[in-house]
PDB file of C-alpha atoms in Angstrom:
ATOM      1  CA  MET U 280      29.039 101.258  53.513  1.00 92.00           C
ATOM      2  CA  ASN U 281      32.221 102.796  52.093  1.00 97.00           C
ATOM      3  CA  GLN U 282      35.398 100.954  53.069  1.00 98.00           C
ATOM      4  CA  TYR U 283      38.572 102.779  54.147  1.00 98.00           C
ATOM      5  CA  ALA U 284      41.773 101.901  56.007  1.00 98.00           C
ATOM      6  CA  VAL U 285      45.127 103.200  57.165  1.00 98.00           C
ATOM      7  CA  TRP U 286      48.203 101.237  56.102  1.00 98.00           C
ATOM      8  CA  GLY U 287      51.467 101.247  58.031  1.00 96.00           C
ATOM      9  CA  ASN U 288      54.019  99.130  59.870  1.00 96.00           C
ATOM     10  CA  PRO U 289      53.709  99.288  62.830  1.00 93.00           C
ATOM     11  CA  ILE U 290      50.063 100.344  62.842  1.00 95.00           C
ATOM     12  CA  ALA U 291      48.419  99.166  66.099  1.00 93.00           C
ATOM     13  CA  GLN U 292      49.081 102.553  67.722  1.00 91.00           C
ATOM     14  CA  SER U 293      47.250 104.519  65.014  1.00 94.00           C
ATOM     15  CA  LYS U 294      44.574 107.015  66.081  1.00 96.00           C
ATOM     16  CA  SER U 295      43.206 107.231  62.517  1.00 97.00           C
ATOM     17  CA  PRO U 296      40.409 104.622  62.904  1.00 98.00           C
ATOM     18  CA  ARG U 297      39.032 106.469  65.925  1.00 98.00           C
ATOM     19  CA  ILE U 298      39.326 109.864  64.224  1.00 98.00           C
ATOM     20  CA  HIS U 299      37.441 108.721  61.132  1.00 98.00           C
ATOM     21  CA  GLN U 300      34.839 106.939  63.231  1.00 98.00           C
ATOM     22  CA  LEU U 301      34.154 110.272  64.949  1.00 98.00           C
ATOM     23  CA  PHE U 302      34.077 112.082  61.593  1.00 98.00           C
ATOM     24  CA  GLY U 303      31.554 109.556  60.299  1.00 98.00           C
ATOM     25  CA  LEU U 304      29.290 109.991  63.316  1.00 97.00           C
ATOM     26  CA  GLN U 305      29.524 113.764  63.104  1.00 98.00           C
ATOM     27  CA  THR U 306      28.685 113.932  59.394  1.00 98.00           C
ATOM     28  CA  GLN U 307      26.203 111.029  59.451  1.00 97.00           C
ATOM     29  CA  ARG U 308      28.248 109.059  56.935  1.00 96.00           C
ATOM     30  CA  GLU U 309      28.213 105.285  57.309  1.00 95.00           C
ATOM     31  CA  ILE U 310      31.813 104.230  56.781  1.00 97.00           C
ATOM     32  CA  GLU U 311      34.097 101.418  57.839  1.00 98.00           C
ATOM     33  CA  TYR U 312      37.684 102.423  58.587  1.00 98.00           C
ATOM     34  CA  ILE U 313      40.247  99.961  59.917  1.00 97.00           C
ATOM     35  CA  ALA U 314      44.001  99.711  60.498  1.00 98.00           C
ATOM     36  CA  LYS U 315      45.923  97.413  58.147  1.00 98.00           C
ATOM     37  CA  LEU U 316      49.427  96.096  58.778  1.00 98.00           C
ATOM     38  CA  GLY U 317      51.464  96.525  55.619  1.00 98.00           C
ATOM     39  CA  ASP U 318      53.987  93.889  54.604  1.00 97.00           C
ATOM     40  CA  GLU U 319      57.486  95.242  53.925  1.00 96.00           C
ATOM     41  CA  ILE U 320      57.811  93.027  50.834  1.00 97.00           C
ATOM     42  CA  ALA U 321      54.286  92.664  49.467  1.00 97.00           C
ATOM     43  CA  PHE U 322      52.795  96.093  50.262  1.00 98.00           C
ATOM     44  CA  GLU U 323      51.930  96.977  46.670  1.00 97.00           C
ATOM     45  CA  GLN U 324      50.146  93.655  46.186  1.00 98.00           C
ATOM     46  CA  GLN U 325      48.237  94.185  49.435  1.00 98.00           C
ATOM     47  CA  LEU U 326      47.149  97.631  48.307  1.00 97.00           C
ATOM     48  CA  ALA U 327      45.984  96.341  44.925  1.00 97.00           C
ATOM     49  CA  GLY U 328      43.941  93.610  46.624  1.00 97.00           C
ATOM     50  CA  PHE U 329      42.420  96.158  49.003  1.00 98.00           C
ATOM     51  CA  PHE U 330      41.140  98.351  46.163  1.00 98.00           C
ATOM     52  CA  ASN U 331      40.103  95.360  44.027  1.00 96.00           C
ATOM     53  CA  SER U 332      37.851  94.296  46.896  1.00 96.00           C
ATOM     54  CA  GLY U 333      35.866  97.522  46.487  1.00 97.00           C
ATOM     55  CA  ALA U 334      37.532  99.898  48.955  1.00 98.00           C
ATOM     56  CA  LYS U 335      37.052 103.595  48.229  1.00 98.00           C
ATOM     57  CA  GLY U 336      40.231 104.991  49.740  1.00 98.00           C
ATOM     58  CA  CYS U 337      42.957 104.733  52.329  1.00 98.00           C
ATOM     59  CA  ASN U 338      45.536 106.613  54.320  1.00 98.00           C
ATOM     60  CA  ILE U 339      49.215 105.712  54.240  1.00 97.00           C
ATOM     61  CA  THR U 340      51.692 106.159  57.055  1.00 94.00           C
ATOM     62  CA  ALA U 341      55.300 105.144  57.692  1.00 90.00           C
ATOM     63  CA  PRO U 342      57.102 103.479  56.066  1.00 93.00           C
ATOM     64  CA  PHE U 343      54.952 103.284  52.909  1.00 95.00           C
ATOM     65  CA  LYS U 344      54.258 106.887  51.807  1.00 95.00           C
ATOM     66  CA  GLU U 345      56.878 106.874  49.036  1.00 94.00           C
ATOM     67  CA  ARG U 346      55.865 103.412  47.813  1.00 96.00           C
ATOM     68  CA  ALA U 347      52.181 104.342  47.732  1.00 97.00           C
ATOM     69  CA  PHE U 348      53.115 107.376  45.632  1.00 97.00           C
ATOM     70  CA  THR U 349      54.432 105.103  42.877  1.00 97.00           C
ATOM     71  CA  VAL U 350      51.175 103.154  42.438  1.00 96.00           C
ATOM     72  CA  ALA U 351      48.923 106.166  41.809  1.00 97.00           C
ATOM     73  CA  ASP U 352      47.684 107.406  38.444  1.00 98.00           C
ATOM     74  CA  GLU U 353      46.899 111.045  39.278  1.00 98.00           C
ATOM     75  CA  TYR U 354      48.400 113.410  41.843  1.00 98.00           C
ATOM     76  CA  SER U 355      47.735 116.651  43.664  1.00 97.00           C
ATOM     77  CA  GLU U 356      50.435 119.327  43.405  1.00 95.00           C
ATOM     78  CA  SER U 357      51.444 118.876  47.046  1.00 94.00           C
ATOM     79  CA  CYS U 358      51.765 115.140  46.525  1.00 96.00           C
ATOM     80  CA  LEU U 359      53.976 115.554  43.459  1.00 96.00           C
ATOM     81  CA  LEU U 360      56.266 117.960  45.295  1.00 95.00           C
ATOM     82  CA  ALA U 361      56.531 115.702  48.345  1.00 94.00           C
ATOM     83  CA  GLU U 362      56.984 112.595  46.175  1.00 94.00           C
ATOM     84  CA  ALA U 363      55.002 110.803  48.860  1.00 94.00           C
ATOM     85  CA  CYS U 364      51.308 110.358  49.571  1.00 96.00           C
ATOM     86  CA  ASN U 365      49.307 109.844  52.733  1.00 97.00           C
ATOM     87  CA  THR U 366      45.906 109.579  51.017  1.00 98.00           C
ATOM     88  CA  LEU U 367      44.670 107.492  48.098  1.00 98.00           C
ATOM     89  CA  LYS U 368      41.219 107.663  46.515  1.00 98.00           C
ATOM     90  CA  ARG U 369      39.797 105.214  43.986  1.00 98.00           C
ATOM     91  CA  LEU U 370      38.274 107.172  41.123  1.00 97.00           C
ATOM     92  CA  ASP U 371      35.102 106.073  39.334  1.00 95.00           C
ATOM     93  CA  ASP U 372      37.138 104.554  36.495  1.00 96.00           C
ATOM     94  CA  GLY U 373      39.255 102.524  38.927  1.00 95.00           C
ATOM     95  CA  ARG U 374      42.365 104.668  38.750  1.00 97.00           C
ATOM     96  CA  LEU U 375      44.012 105.915  41.951  1.00 98.00           C
ATOM     97  CA  TYR U 376      44.305 109.586  42.916  1.00 98.00           C
ATOM     98  CA  ALA U 377      47.081 110.456  45.381  1.00 98.00           C
ATOM     99  CA  ASP U 378      47.168 113.415  47.734  1.00 98.00           C
ATOM    100  CA  ASN U 379      49.386 114.534  50.597  1.00 97.00           C
ATOM    101  CA  THR U 380      47.227 116.225  53.210  1.00 98.00           C
ATOM    102  CA  ASP U 381      49.936 116.547  55.880  1.00 97.00           C
ATOM    103  CA  GLY U 382      50.791 120.141  54.985  1.00 96.00           C
ATOM    104  CA  LYS U 383      47.162 121.231  54.898  1.00 97.00           C
ATOM    105  CA  GLY U 384      46.663 119.501  58.247  1.00 98.00           C
ATOM    106  CA  LEU U 385      49.584 121.403  59.763  1.00 98.00           C
ATOM    107  CA  ALA U 386      48.465 124.705  58.249  1.00 98.00           C
ATOM    108  CA  VAL U 387      44.915 124.369  59.556  1.00 98.00           C
ATOM    109  CA  ASP U 388      46.232 123.548  63.048  1.00 98.00           C
ATOM    110  CA  LEU U 389      48.625 126.500  63.046  1.00 98.00           C
ATOM    111  CA  ASP U 390      45.718 128.678  61.940  1.00 97.00           C
ATOM    112  CA  ARG U 391      43.590 127.283  64.775  1.00 97.00           C
ATOM    113  CA  LEU U 392      46.330 128.350  67.202  1.00 97.00           C
ATOM    114  CA  GLY U 393      46.671 131.787  65.597  1.00 97.00           C
ATOM    115  CA  TRP U 394      50.213 130.926  64.519  1.00 97.00           C
ATOM    116  CA  LEU U 395      49.797 131.030  60.726  1.00 97.00           C
ATOM    117  CA  LYS U 396      50.723 134.580  59.780  1.00 95.00           C
ATOM    118  CA  ALA U 397      52.267 135.951  56.592  1.00 97.00           C
ATOM    119  CA  GLY U 398      55.836 137.130  57.098  1.00 97.00           C
ATOM    120  CA  GLN U 399      56.324 134.997  60.191  1.00 97.00           C
ATOM    121  CA  LYS U 400      59.951 133.884  60.508  1.00 98.00           C
ATOM    122  CA  THR U 401      59.796 130.102  60.821  1.00 98.00           C
ATOM    123  CA  LEU U 402      62.546 127.585  61.523  1.00 98.00           C
ATOM    124  CA  ILE U 403      61.856 124.004  60.439  1.00 98.00           C
ATOM    125  CA  LEU U 404      64.044 121.253  61.885  1.00 98.00           C
ATOM    126  CA  GLY U 405      64.705 118.393  59.460  1.00 96.00           C
ATOM    127  CA  ALA U 406      64.783 117.988  55.691  1.00 95.00           C
ATOM    128  CA  GLY U 407      63.156 114.589  55.305  1.00 92.00           C
ATOM    129  CA  GLY U 408      59.757 113.425  54.142  1.00 90.00           C
ATOM    130  CA  ALA U 409      57.845 115.179  56.908  1.00 93.00           C
ATOM    131  CA  THR U 410      59.276 118.546  55.891  1.00 95.00           C
ATOM    132  CA  LYS U 411      58.718 117.906  52.172  1.00 94.00           C
ATOM    133  CA  GLY U 412      55.083 117.149  52.893  1.00 95.00           C
ATOM    134  CA  VAL U 413      54.337 120.473  54.625  1.00 96.00           C
ATOM    135  CA  LEU U 414      56.419 123.142  52.860  1.00 97.00           C
ATOM    136  CA  LEU U 415      53.964 124.048  50.086  1.00 97.00           C
ATOM    137  CA  PRO U 416      50.990 125.162  52.252  1.00 96.00           C
ATOM    138  CA  LEU U 417      53.285 127.013  54.666  1.00 98.00           C
ATOM    139  CA  LEU U 418      54.989 128.938  51.877  1.00 97.00           C
ATOM    140  CA  GLN U 419      51.642 129.648  50.228  1.00 97.00           C
ATOM    141  CA  ALA U 420      50.487 131.126  53.562  1.00 97.00           C
ATOM    142  CA  GLY U 421      53.427 133.542  53.404  1.00 98.00           C
ATOM    143  CA  LEU U 422      55.672 132.114  56.105  1.00 98.00           C
ATOM    144  CA  GLU U 423      59.376 132.933  55.705  1.00 98.00           C
ATOM    145  CA  ILE U 424      61.073 129.579  56.195  1.00 98.00           C
ATOM    146  CA  THR U 425      64.567 128.565  57.251  1.00 98.00           C
ATOM    147  CA  ILE U 426      65.440 124.846  57.183  1.00 98.00           C
ATOM    148  CA  TYR U 427      68.009 123.407  59.557  1.00 97.00           C
ATOM    149  CA  ASN U 428      69.206 119.874  58.916  1.00 96.00           C
ATOM    150  CA  ARG U 429      72.297 118.084  60.163  1.00 92.00           C
ATOM    151  CA  THR U 430      73.150 117.232  56.551  1.00 92.00           C
ATOM    152  CA  VAL U 431      73.205 120.701  54.989  1.00 94.00           C
ATOM    153  CA  ASP U 432      73.190 119.510  51.361  1.00 96.00           C
ATOM    154  CA  LYS U 433      69.834 117.809  51.865  1.00 95.00           C
ATOM    155  CA  ALA U 434      68.329 121.030  53.180  1.00 97.00           C
ATOM    156  CA  VAL U 435      69.781 123.043  50.285  1.00 97.00           C
ATOM    157  CA  ILE U 436      68.250 120.691  47.699  1.00 96.00           C
ATOM    158  CA  LEU U 437      64.867 121.007  49.397  1.00 96.00           C
ATOM    159  CA  ALA U 438      65.063 124.801  49.597  1.00 97.00           C
ATOM    160  CA  GLU U 439      65.939 125.050  45.911  1.00 97.00           C
ATOM    161  CA  LYS U 440      63.023 122.795  44.984  1.00 96.00           C
ATOM    162  CA  PHE U 441      60.479 124.967  46.818  1.00 97.00           C
ATOM    163  CA  ALA U 442      62.054 128.399  46.192  1.00 97.00           C
ATOM    164  CA  ARG U 443      59.478 129.350  43.549  1.00 97.00           C
ATOM    165  CA  PHE U 444      56.683 129.164  46.122  1.00 97.00           C
ATOM    166  CA  GLY U 445      58.019 131.687  48.635  1.00 98.00           C
ATOM    167  CA  LYS U 446      60.872 132.794  50.870  1.00 98.00           C
ATOM    168  CA  ILE U 447      62.954 129.802  51.921  1.00 98.00           C
ATOM    169  CA  GLN U 448      66.586 129.381  52.946  1.00 97.00           C
ATOM    170  CA  THR U 449      68.834 127.063  54.928  1.00 97.00           C
ATOM    171  CA  ALA U 450      71.064 127.483  57.955  1.00 95.00           C
ATOM    172  CA  CYS U 451      73.671 125.460  59.803  1.00 91.00           C
ATOM    173  CA  LEU U 452      73.664 125.300  63.597  1.00 89.00           C
ATOM    174  CA  GLU U 453      76.341 127.994  63.867  1.00 88.00           C
ATOM    175  CA  ASP U 454      74.180 130.348  61.758  1.00 88.00           C
ATOM    176  CA  LEU U 455      71.337 130.109  64.275  1.00 91.00           C
ATOM    177  CA  ALA U 456      73.283 131.579  67.167  1.00 83.00           C
ATOM    178  CA  GLY U 457      71.963 135.036  67.961  1.00 82.00           C
ATOM    179  CA  ARG U 458      69.001 134.763  65.586  1.00 90.00           C
ATOM    180  CA  GLN U 459      65.340 134.883  66.522  1.00 93.00           C
ATOM    181  CA  PHE U 460      62.315 133.143  65.018  1.00 97.00           C
ATOM    182  CA  ASP U 461      58.602 133.574  65.574  1.00 97.00           C
ATOM    183  CA  LEU U 462      57.918 129.862  65.170  1.00 98.00           C
ATOM    184  CA  ILE U 463      60.033 126.694  65.397  1.00 98.00           C
ATOM    185  CA  ILE U 464      58.625 123.458  63.950  1.00 98.00           C
ATOM    186  CA  ASN U 465      60.171 120.081  64.742  1.00 98.00           C
ATOM    187  CA  ALA U 466      59.780 117.830  61.695  1.00 97.00           C
ATOM    188  CA  THR U 467      62.449 115.306  62.704  1.00 94.00           C
ATOM    189  CA  SER U 468      61.728 111.783  63.965  1.00 91.00           C
ATOM    190  CA  LEU U 469      64.293 112.025  66.784  1.00 92.00           C
ATOM    191  CA  GLY U 470      61.552 111.935  69.395  1.00 91.00           C
ATOM    192  CA  LEU U 471      60.870 108.291  68.557  1.00 87.00           C
ATOM    193  CA  GLN U 472      64.300 107.546  70.059  1.00 91.00           C
ATOM    194  CA  GLY U 473      63.754 109.919  72.989  1.00 93.00           C
ATOM    195  CA  LYS U 474      66.045 112.530  71.401  1.00 94.00           C
ATOM    196  CA  TYR U 475      65.689 116.080  70.098  1.00 95.00           C
ATOM    197  CA  VAL U 476      67.619 118.822  68.291  1.00 94.00           C
ATOM    198  CA  GLU U 477      69.333 120.858  71.001  1.00 94.00           C
ATOM    199  CA  LEU U 478      68.970 124.445  69.840  1.00 95.00           C
ATOM    200  CA  PRO U 479      70.283 127.467  71.774  1.00 92.00           C
ATOM    201  CA  VAL U 480      68.146 128.157  74.842  1.00 93.00           C
ATOM    202  CA  SER U 481      67.586 131.782  73.820  1.00 91.00           C
ATOM    203  CA  LEU U 482      66.233 130.641  70.460  1.00 94.00           C
ATOM    204  CA  MET U 483      63.758 128.246  72.066  1.00 95.00           C
ATOM    205  CA  ALA U 484      62.610 130.586  74.814  1.00 93.00           C
ATOM    206  CA  SER U 485      61.598 133.407  72.471  1.00 92.00           C
ATOM    207  CA  ALA U 486      59.670 131.391  69.867  1.00 97.00           C
ATOM    208  CA  LYS U 487      56.406 129.519  69.589  1.00 98.00           C
ATOM    209  CA  ILE U 488      57.262 125.807  69.460  1.00 98.00           C
ATOM    210  CA  TYR U 489      55.411 123.174  67.409  1.00 98.00           C
ATOM    211  CA  ASP U 490      56.299 119.476  67.422  1.00 98.00           C
ATOM    212  CA  MET U 491      54.760 117.361  64.640  1.00 97.00           C
ATOM    213  CA  GLN U 492      54.882 114.388  67.004  1.00 96.00           C
ATOM    214  CA  TYR U 493      52.273 114.085  69.735  1.00 95.00           C
ATOM    215  CA  ALA U 494      51.913 112.525  73.174  1.00 92.00           C
ATOM    216  CA  VAL U 495      49.661 112.602  76.234  1.00 91.00           C
ATOM    217  CA  ASN U 496      49.805 116.089  77.769  1.00 92.00           C
ATOM    218  CA  MET U 497      52.310 117.083  75.050  1.00 94.00           C
ATOM    219  CA  GLN U 498      55.119 115.170  76.758  1.00 95.00           C
ATOM    220  CA  THR U 499      57.318 114.763  73.678  1.00 96.00           C
ATOM    221  CA  PRO U 500      61.119 115.018  74.133  1.00 97.00           C
ATOM    222  CA  PHE U 501      61.287 118.222  72.079  1.00 98.00           C
ATOM    223  CA  LEU U 502      58.439 119.923  73.950  1.00 98.00           C
ATOM    224  CA  ASN U 503      59.925 118.869  77.286  1.00 97.00           C
ATOM    225  CA  TYR U 504      63.148 120.559  76.171  1.00 97.00           C
ATOM    226  CA  ALA U 505      61.173 123.629  75.105  1.00 97.00           C
ATOM    227  CA  ARG U 506      59.634 123.898  78.564  1.00 97.00           C
ATOM    228  CA  ASP U 507      63.075 123.501  80.158  1.00 96.00           C
ATOM    229  CA  CYS U 508      64.267 126.388  77.978  1.00 96.00           C
ATOM    230  CA  GLY U 509      61.490 128.608  79.258  1.00 95.00           C
ATOM    231  CA  SER U 510      59.127 128.438  76.295  1.00 95.00           C
ATOM    232  CA  ILE U 511      55.561 129.356  77.217  1.00 93.00           C
ATOM    233  CA  GLU U 512      53.839 128.789  73.860  1.00 97.00           C
ATOM    234  CA  TYR U 513      54.139 125.229  72.575  1.00 97.00           C
ATOM    235  CA  GLN U 514      51.969 122.610  70.902  1.00 98.00           C
ATOM    236  CA  ASP U 515      52.242 118.999  69.790  1.00 98.00           C
ATOM    237  CA  GLY U 516      51.050 117.528  66.481  1.00 97.00           C
ATOM    238  CA  LEU U 517      47.744 115.983  67.547  1.00 98.00           C
ATOM    239  CA  GLY U 518      45.837 118.815  65.877  1.00 98.00           C
ATOM    240  CA  MET U 519      47.842 118.262  62.692  1.00 98.00           C
ATOM    241  CA  LEU U 520      46.913 114.566  62.798  1.00 98.00           C
ATOM    242  CA  VAL U 521      43.206 115.358  63.044  1.00 98.00           C
ATOM    243  CA  GLY U 522      43.560 118.108  60.435  1.00 98.00           C
ATOM    244  CA  GLN U 523      45.202 115.927  57.796  1.00 98.00           C
ATOM    245  CA  ALA U 524      42.550 113.267  58.456  1.00 98.00           C
ATOM    246  CA  ALA U 525      39.803 115.843  57.901  1.00 98.00           C
ATOM    247  CA  PHE U 526      41.157 116.708  54.446  1.00 98.00           C
ATOM    248  CA  ALA U 527      41.349 112.993  53.557  1.00 98.00           C
ATOM    249  CA  PHE U 528      37.775 112.440  54.763  1.00 98.00           C
ATOM    250  CA  ALA U 529      36.576 115.404  52.683  1.00 98.00           C
ATOM    251  CA  LEU U 530      38.334 114.025  49.604  1.00 98.00           C
ATOM    252  CA  TRP U 531      36.525 110.700  49.986  1.00 98.00           C
ATOM    253  CA  GLU U 532      33.120 111.757  51.305  1.00 98.00           C
ATOM    254  CA  ASN U 533      32.757 115.301  49.889  1.00 97.00           C
ATOM    255  CA  LYS U 534      32.060 116.643  53.372  1.00 97.00           C
ATOM    256  CA  PHE U 535      34.591 118.537  55.510  1.00 98.00           C
ATOM    257  CA  PRO U 536      34.163 117.592  59.176  1.00 98.00           C
ATOM    258  CA  ASN U 537      34.468 119.881  62.182  1.00 98.00           C
ATOM    259  CA  ILE U 538      37.971 119.328  63.577  1.00 98.00           C
ATOM    260  CA  GLU U 539      37.681 120.947  67.016  1.00 97.00           C
ATOM    261  CA  PRO U 540      35.225 118.540  68.735  1.00 98.00           C
ATOM    262  CA  VAL U 541      37.117 115.493  67.434  1.00 98.00           C
ATOM    263  CA  LEU U 542      40.418 116.929  68.687  1.00 97.00           C
ATOM    264  CA  THR U 543      38.879 117.598  72.098  1.00 97.00           C
ATOM    265  CA  GLN U 544      37.434 114.080  72.266  1.00 97.00           C
ATOM    266  CA  LEU U 545      40.763 112.531  71.286  1.00 96.00           C
ATOM    267  CA  LYS U 546      42.660 114.455  73.976  1.00 95.00           C
ATOM    268  CA  GLN U 547      40.188 113.321  76.614  1.00 95.00           C
ATOM    269  CA  GLU U 548      40.463 109.687  75.548  1.00 95.00           C
ATOM    270  CA  MET U 549      44.262 109.770  75.508  1.00 93.00           C
ATOM    271  CA  GLN U 550      44.388 111.218  79.014  1.00 90.00           C
ATOM    272  CA  SER U 551      41.962 108.627  80.341  1.00 88.00           C
ATOM    273  CA  VAL U 552      44.196 105.689  79.330  1.00 75.00           C
ATOM    274  CA  LYS U 553      47.610 107.117  80.249  1.00 58.00           C
TER     275      LYS U 553
END
């Protein structure tokens, strides 16, 4: 039985063990996948012990994505650009391969919604790790991206880094007044503190809204604000979570699972325990 885990701190809230359990059942793969609490000081040693015990792979979540990146031996292009990994695979020779499947997970969910269209004017809120992890697949799909971040210099550096992959620019809050976007993606972590980026109401009302965070019945602070602004097309990040997990599972088990039934099952289970 192949051994996998998700590492993070905190980690008890993670949906990943349930998602991969459902993937295993669906694909008839016998796997063990558990949540592991990473130690802020000894994380690298924990990870080494995990793979030395025979584990085949793992997922990485906050706050360890950048630290996991440093222990790998080989990298996917998306992982190198993000300088952070959410998926590690032990190769046959014992070396570690690092990938970042967050962007592919977001892209496949936007495609599921019919929101992934070339030329679509897209505003991304935030210039941190979450944004770095998703820019490549979105630009490769032909989205025209504008990054808004409170610290403009950080957004500019990110835009310059990804400019060779497609149309990408930055904007300050004053620049956004009077503009329109087809899609607005919240990649900030403000929702964890019950906060959100307060964009002009007209901007929110006319765009499709996607929040990378997720909650029961899509009750995230940013999506609640979107509804207050009159938005009628909005989605949380649960589909992205299942999507990125599917790409990790395929990397490990050479079998891409069907996302839709697992997403439906997860929604039902979340609603039943609210």
